[in-house]
XYZ file of C-alpha atoms in Angstrom:
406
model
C 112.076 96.613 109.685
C 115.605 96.652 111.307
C 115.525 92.991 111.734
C 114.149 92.748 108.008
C 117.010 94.657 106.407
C 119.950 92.067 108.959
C 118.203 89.452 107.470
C 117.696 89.928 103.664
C 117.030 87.973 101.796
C 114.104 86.756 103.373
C 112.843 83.082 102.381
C 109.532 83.435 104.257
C 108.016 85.102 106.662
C 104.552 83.453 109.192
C 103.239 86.118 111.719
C 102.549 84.964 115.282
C 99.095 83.312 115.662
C 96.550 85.167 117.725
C 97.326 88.501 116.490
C 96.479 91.246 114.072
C 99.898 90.774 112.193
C 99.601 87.206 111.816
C 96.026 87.172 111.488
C 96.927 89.903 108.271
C 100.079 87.302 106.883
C 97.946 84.160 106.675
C 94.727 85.755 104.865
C 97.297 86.816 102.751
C 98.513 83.626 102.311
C 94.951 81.908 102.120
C 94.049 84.456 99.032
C 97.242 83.630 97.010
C 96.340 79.830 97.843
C 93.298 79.991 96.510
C 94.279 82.152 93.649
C 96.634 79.686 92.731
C 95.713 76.517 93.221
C 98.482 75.359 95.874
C 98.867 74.502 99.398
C 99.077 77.251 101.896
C 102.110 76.097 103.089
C 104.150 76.577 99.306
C 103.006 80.227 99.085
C 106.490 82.323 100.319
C 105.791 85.850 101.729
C 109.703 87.082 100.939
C 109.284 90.976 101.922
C 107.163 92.996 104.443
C 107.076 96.875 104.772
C 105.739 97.675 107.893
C 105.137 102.036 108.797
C 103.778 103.969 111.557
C 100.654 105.561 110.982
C 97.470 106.694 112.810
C 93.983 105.755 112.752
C 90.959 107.855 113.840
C 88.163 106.019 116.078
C 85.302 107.622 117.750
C 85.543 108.101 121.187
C 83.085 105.925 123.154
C 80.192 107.827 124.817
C 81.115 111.120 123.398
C 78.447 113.339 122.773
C 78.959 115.137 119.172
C 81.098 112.124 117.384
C 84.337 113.018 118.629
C 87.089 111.403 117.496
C 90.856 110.209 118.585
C 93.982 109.900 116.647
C 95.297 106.202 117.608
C 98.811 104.658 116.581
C 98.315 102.409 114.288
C 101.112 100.216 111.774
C 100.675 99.560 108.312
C 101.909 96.526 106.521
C 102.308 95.251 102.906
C 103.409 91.824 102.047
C 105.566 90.464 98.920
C 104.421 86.916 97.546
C 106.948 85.025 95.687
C 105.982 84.710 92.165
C 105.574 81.437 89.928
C 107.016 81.323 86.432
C 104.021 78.313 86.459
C 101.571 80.405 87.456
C 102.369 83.123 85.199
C 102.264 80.304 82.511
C 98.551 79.530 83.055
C 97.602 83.457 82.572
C 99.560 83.391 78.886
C 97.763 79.988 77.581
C 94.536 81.506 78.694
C 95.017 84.566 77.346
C 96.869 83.185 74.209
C 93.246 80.944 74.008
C 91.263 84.675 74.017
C 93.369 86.282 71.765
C 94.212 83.773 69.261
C 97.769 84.828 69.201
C 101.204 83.675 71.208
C 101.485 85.199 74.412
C 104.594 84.270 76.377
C 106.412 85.106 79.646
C 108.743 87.747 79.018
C 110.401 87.794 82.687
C 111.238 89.743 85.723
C 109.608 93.023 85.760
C 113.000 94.636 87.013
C 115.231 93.206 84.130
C 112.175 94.425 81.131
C 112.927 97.837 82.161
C 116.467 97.514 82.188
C 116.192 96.512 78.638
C 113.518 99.668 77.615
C 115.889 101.755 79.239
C 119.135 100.841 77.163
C 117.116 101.814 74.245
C 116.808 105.433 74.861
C 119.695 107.174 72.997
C 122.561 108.383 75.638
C 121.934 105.468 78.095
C 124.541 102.857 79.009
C 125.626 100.750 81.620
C 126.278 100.552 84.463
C 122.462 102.006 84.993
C 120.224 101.767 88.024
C 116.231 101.673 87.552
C 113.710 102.015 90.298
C 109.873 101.237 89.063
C 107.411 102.171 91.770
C 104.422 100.845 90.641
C 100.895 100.151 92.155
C 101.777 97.202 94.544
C 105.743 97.025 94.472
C 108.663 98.552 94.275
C 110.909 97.017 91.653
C 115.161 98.312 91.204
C 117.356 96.757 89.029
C 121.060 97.524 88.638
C 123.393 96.540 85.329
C 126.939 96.999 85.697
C 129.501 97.636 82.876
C 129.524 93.452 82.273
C 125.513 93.460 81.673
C 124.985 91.502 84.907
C 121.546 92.386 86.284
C 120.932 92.475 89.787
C 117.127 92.886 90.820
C 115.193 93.567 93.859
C 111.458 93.491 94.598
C 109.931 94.936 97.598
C 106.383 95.127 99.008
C 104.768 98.463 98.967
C 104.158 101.624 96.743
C 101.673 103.536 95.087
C 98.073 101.404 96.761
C 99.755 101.648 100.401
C 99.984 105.384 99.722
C 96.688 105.957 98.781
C 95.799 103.238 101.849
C 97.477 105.451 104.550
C 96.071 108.852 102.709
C 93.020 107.191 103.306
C 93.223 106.242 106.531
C 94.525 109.083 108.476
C 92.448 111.676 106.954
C 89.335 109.148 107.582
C 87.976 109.224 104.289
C 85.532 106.758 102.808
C 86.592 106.365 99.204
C 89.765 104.683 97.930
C 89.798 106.775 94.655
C 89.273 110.062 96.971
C 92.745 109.298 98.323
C 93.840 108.367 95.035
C 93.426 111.850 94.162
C 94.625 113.424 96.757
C 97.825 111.867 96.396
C 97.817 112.334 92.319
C 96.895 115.975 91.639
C 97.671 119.520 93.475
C 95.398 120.916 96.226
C 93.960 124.235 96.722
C 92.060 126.321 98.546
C 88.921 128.271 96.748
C 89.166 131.983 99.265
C 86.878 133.581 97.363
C 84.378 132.995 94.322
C 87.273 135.119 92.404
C 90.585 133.434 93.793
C 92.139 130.250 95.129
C 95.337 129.963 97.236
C 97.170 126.997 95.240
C 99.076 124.503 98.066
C 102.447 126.554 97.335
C 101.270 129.519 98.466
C 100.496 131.006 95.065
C 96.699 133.300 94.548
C 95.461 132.574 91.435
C 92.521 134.876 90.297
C 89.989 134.130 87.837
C 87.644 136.408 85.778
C 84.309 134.537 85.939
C 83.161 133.639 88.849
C 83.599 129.889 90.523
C 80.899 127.698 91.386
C 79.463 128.090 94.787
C 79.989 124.215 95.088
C 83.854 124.938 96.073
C 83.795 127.924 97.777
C 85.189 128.159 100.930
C 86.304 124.466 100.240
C 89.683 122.817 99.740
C 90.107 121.334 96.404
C 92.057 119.230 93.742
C 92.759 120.462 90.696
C 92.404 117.642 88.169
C 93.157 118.851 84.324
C 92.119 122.513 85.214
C 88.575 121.474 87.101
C 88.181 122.125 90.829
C 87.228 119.133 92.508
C 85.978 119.505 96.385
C 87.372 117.170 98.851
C 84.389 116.352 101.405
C 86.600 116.339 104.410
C 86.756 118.473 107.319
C 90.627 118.512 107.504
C 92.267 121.725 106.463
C 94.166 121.877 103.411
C 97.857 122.556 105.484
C 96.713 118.793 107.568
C 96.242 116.895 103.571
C 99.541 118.283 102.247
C 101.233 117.228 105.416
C 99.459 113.603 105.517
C 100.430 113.250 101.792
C 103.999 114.477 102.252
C 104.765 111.804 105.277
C 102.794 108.825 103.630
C 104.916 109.567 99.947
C 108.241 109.620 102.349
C 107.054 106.413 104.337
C 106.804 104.275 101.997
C 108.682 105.595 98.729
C 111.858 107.060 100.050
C 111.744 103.850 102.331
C 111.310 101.291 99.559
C 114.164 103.417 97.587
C 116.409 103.134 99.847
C 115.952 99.086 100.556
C 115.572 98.865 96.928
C 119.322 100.550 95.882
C 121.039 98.970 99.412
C 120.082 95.444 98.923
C 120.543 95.625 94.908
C 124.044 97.063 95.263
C 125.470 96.805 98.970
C 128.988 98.359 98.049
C 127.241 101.677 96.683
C 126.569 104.137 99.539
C 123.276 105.697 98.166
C 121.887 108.800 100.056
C 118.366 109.961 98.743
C 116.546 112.838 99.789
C 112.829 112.402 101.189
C 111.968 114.141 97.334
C 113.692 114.304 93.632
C 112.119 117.341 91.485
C 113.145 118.321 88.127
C 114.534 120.739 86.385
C 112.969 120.301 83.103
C 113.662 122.396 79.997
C 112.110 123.127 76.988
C 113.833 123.867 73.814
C 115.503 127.769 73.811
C 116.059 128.850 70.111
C 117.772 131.921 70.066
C 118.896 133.093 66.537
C 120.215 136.728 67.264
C 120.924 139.264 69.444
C 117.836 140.811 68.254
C 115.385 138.241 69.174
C 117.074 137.435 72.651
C 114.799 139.807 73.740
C 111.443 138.561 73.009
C 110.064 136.342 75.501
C 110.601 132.412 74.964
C 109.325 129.415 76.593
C 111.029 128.091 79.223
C 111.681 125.731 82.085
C 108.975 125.202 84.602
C 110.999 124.477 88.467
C 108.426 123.308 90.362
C 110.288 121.219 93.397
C 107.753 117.969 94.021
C 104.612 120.610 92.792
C 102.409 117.650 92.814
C 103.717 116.573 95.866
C 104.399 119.561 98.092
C 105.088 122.705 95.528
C 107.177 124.152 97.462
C 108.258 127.490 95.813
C 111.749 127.351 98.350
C 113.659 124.564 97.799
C 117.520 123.742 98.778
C 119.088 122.164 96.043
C 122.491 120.087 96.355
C 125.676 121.806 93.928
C 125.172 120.079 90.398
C 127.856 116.879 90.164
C 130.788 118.019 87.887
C 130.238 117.346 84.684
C 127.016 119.434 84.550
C 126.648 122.452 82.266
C 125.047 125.453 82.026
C 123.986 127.406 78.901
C 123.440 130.532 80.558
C 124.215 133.562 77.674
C 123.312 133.885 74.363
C 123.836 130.336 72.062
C 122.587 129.862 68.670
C 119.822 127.311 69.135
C 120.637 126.070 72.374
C 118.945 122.925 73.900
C 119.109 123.721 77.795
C 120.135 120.072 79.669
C 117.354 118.886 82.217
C 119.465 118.726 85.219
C 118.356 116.643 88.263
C 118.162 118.099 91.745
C 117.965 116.643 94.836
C 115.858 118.718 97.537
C 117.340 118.554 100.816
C 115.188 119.147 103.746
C 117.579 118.251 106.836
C 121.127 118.340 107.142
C 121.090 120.989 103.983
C 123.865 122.543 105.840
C 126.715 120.146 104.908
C 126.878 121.291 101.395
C 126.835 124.467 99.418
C 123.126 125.189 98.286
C 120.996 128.138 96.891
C 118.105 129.371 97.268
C 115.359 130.053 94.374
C 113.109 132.842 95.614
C 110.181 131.959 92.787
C 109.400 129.674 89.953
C 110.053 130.632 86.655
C 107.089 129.341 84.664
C 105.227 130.559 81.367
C 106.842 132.648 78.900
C 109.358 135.122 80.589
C 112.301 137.065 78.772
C 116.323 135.488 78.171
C 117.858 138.002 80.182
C 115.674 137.002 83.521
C 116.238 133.073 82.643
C 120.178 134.072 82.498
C 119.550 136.235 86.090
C 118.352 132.986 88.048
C 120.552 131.015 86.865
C 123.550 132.941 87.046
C 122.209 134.281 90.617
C 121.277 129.994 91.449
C 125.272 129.096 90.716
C 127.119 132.000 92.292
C 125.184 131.410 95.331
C 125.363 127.261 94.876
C 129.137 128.044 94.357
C 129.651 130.500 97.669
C 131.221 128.000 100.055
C 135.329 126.621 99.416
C 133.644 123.437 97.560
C 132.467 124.698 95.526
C 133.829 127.043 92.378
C 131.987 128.790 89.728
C 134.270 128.201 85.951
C 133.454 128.929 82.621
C 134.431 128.047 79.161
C 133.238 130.303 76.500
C 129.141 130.074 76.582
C 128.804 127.555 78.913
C 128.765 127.510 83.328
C 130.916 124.705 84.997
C 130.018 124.340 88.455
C 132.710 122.085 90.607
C 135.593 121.461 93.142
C 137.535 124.317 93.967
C 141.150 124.607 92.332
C 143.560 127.117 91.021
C 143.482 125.582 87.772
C 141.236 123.143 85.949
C 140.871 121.493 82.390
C 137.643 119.317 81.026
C 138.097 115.758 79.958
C 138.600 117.174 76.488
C 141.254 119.087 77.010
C 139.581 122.810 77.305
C 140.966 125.129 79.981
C 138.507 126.271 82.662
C 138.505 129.701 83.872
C 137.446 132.012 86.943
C 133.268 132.995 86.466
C 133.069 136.988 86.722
């Protein structure tokens, strides 16, 4: 992968005859040639993504059907695409459907385009599309010139190394393990939720889970037939998510924009908000729905999470506004090297329907602490939380003067 990123962009790439890589390249190449209709040798293989993984094989002559963890690497390869070949999938379906069908591009540069249409978005922009086979980023600049990259590898080699480490049988198994949130059914009254979390219920739970680990899929508990332990799945799913997504991210953002350093974290969550309508000091009160913080939930929910200081220019409605719309503010969850910039901690998740004055505690508690080191500085203006760069004195963009936080 080294000599893959010193070398990019790649024209082709032919594995060595007589081994399992090369054997791997030319079916690949053989498929697409038949698929196509060309010669083997004008089908262009122009990425690989290669990871370290492990394999379980039973252990020769053992007695109960013992197994052995083996190293194994797993590979995805990127065909170059035909415009003509794309050409003969419109006319046929155009023949089906009786209507026009044409070609409408790169996938990269489509999203580019859906993405200038949501209201507040303008270049330059950056989109990254990890999809089922390939991992697609696309960078505009202020001029509209579109640079895009596409990359072997994504959601299928996922559920592929889920799969194969944990030894199961069914593709769609893995599917779902790496899709919904996993459990553990204690009792035929309570489950311990990946995160930690005991959830109780008041009827009991079918003796078909218990003592099982589970998914939860739209509020059903389905059982995993698997003898690893539910701390083993989490951990298989966390390293297979950061082999090949954070991976492809970071090829995907370095070789579409070499002059921007990019640093991504192994996991993005989100700190999504609903809309807080809070007409008087009355009604502050009353409980209200609000944000659910759930760092990577499907992915690890983690209920600790270190979270980078917010980039200047982010605000924070934290006291009493007359129907307020709370920003959803992106966080990056750092999980080595956290030390090298201020952070906070969150103790819990704030989920359901919990009162103002504990939404304004966490988050006035989550910035003093992001704010602690000489970085960092806590300022206000009126209603609203500025979090930034430490200085004696400081002003907004639009002129409003920025003041010590209490």
């Amino acid at each position: 992968m080294q000599a893959m990123s010193a070398c990019a962009p790649v024209r082709d790439i032919r594995g060595e005859p007589g081994t399992h890589a090369g054997g791997m390249l030319e079916r690949v190449r053989k498929v697409m040639a038949s698929l196509t209709g060309h010669e083997m040798s004008a089908i262009y293989i122009q990425d690989l993504l290669a990871v370290d993984t492990f394999i379980p094989r039973k252990v020769q002559g053992g007695m109960a059907g013992e197994c052995a963890m083996e190293n194994a690497v797993g590979m995805a390869a990127m065909v170059k695409a035909d415009r003509l070949q794309m050409q003969v999938i419109a006319r046929e379906l155009s023949a089906r459907l009786q209507t026009e069908v044409v070609v409408g591009g790169v996938e990269a540069n489509m999203a580019i385009a859906g993405a200038l249409t949501t209201p507040g978005c303008a270049a330059p922009l950056a989109i990254l599309d990890l999809g089922a086979g390939s991992t697609d980023a696309a960078i505009v600049n202020a001029e509209g010139q579109i640079t895009a990259v596409h990359l072997a590898g994504a959601g299928n080699m996922v559920s592929l190394l889920i799969k194969t480490e944990l030894g199961l049988e069914d593709l769609s198994l893995a599917e779902a393990i790496k899709k919904y949130p996993l459990a553990k059914v204690e009792s035929l009254f309570s489950i311990r939720h990946e995160n930690g979390a005991v959830e109780f219920f008041r009827e009991a739970l079918s003796p078909a889970v218990f003592a099982k680990v589970v998914y939860i899929k739209e509020g059903e508990l389905v059982p995993i037939d698997n003898a690893s332990p539910l701390e083993k799945i989490r951990l298989v799913r966390r390293q297979a998510k950061e082999k090949v997504f954070v991976t492809n991210c970071l090829r995907a953002l370095r070789r579409s924009h070499p002059a921007v350093p990019f640093a991504i974290s192994p996991l993005w969550c989100w700190w999504a908000a609903h809309r807080w309508t809070l007409r008087s000091r009355s009604l502050s009160r009353k409980p209200c729905r609000t944000m659910a913080w759930s760092p990577g939930r499907a992915i690890f929910g983690e209920q600790k999470g270190r979270a980078m200081r917010s980039p200047p220019g982010c605000y924070w409605p934290v006291r009493r506004i007359k129907r307020a719309l709370a920003p959803a503010s992106l966080f990056n969850v750092l999980f080595q090297d956290a030390d090298n910039e201020p952070d906070f901690y969150l103790n819990r998740a704030v989920r359901g329907r919990v009162s103002w004055h504990r939404i304004a505690h966490f988050l006035r508690r989550g910035l003093r602490r992001c704010a602690a080191g000489r970085r960092g500085q806590l300022w206000s203006v009126g209603d609203q939380y500025y979090l930034g760069p430490w200085r004696r004195h400081g002003h907004l963009p639009d002129g409003r003067c920025l003041r010590r936080a209490p």
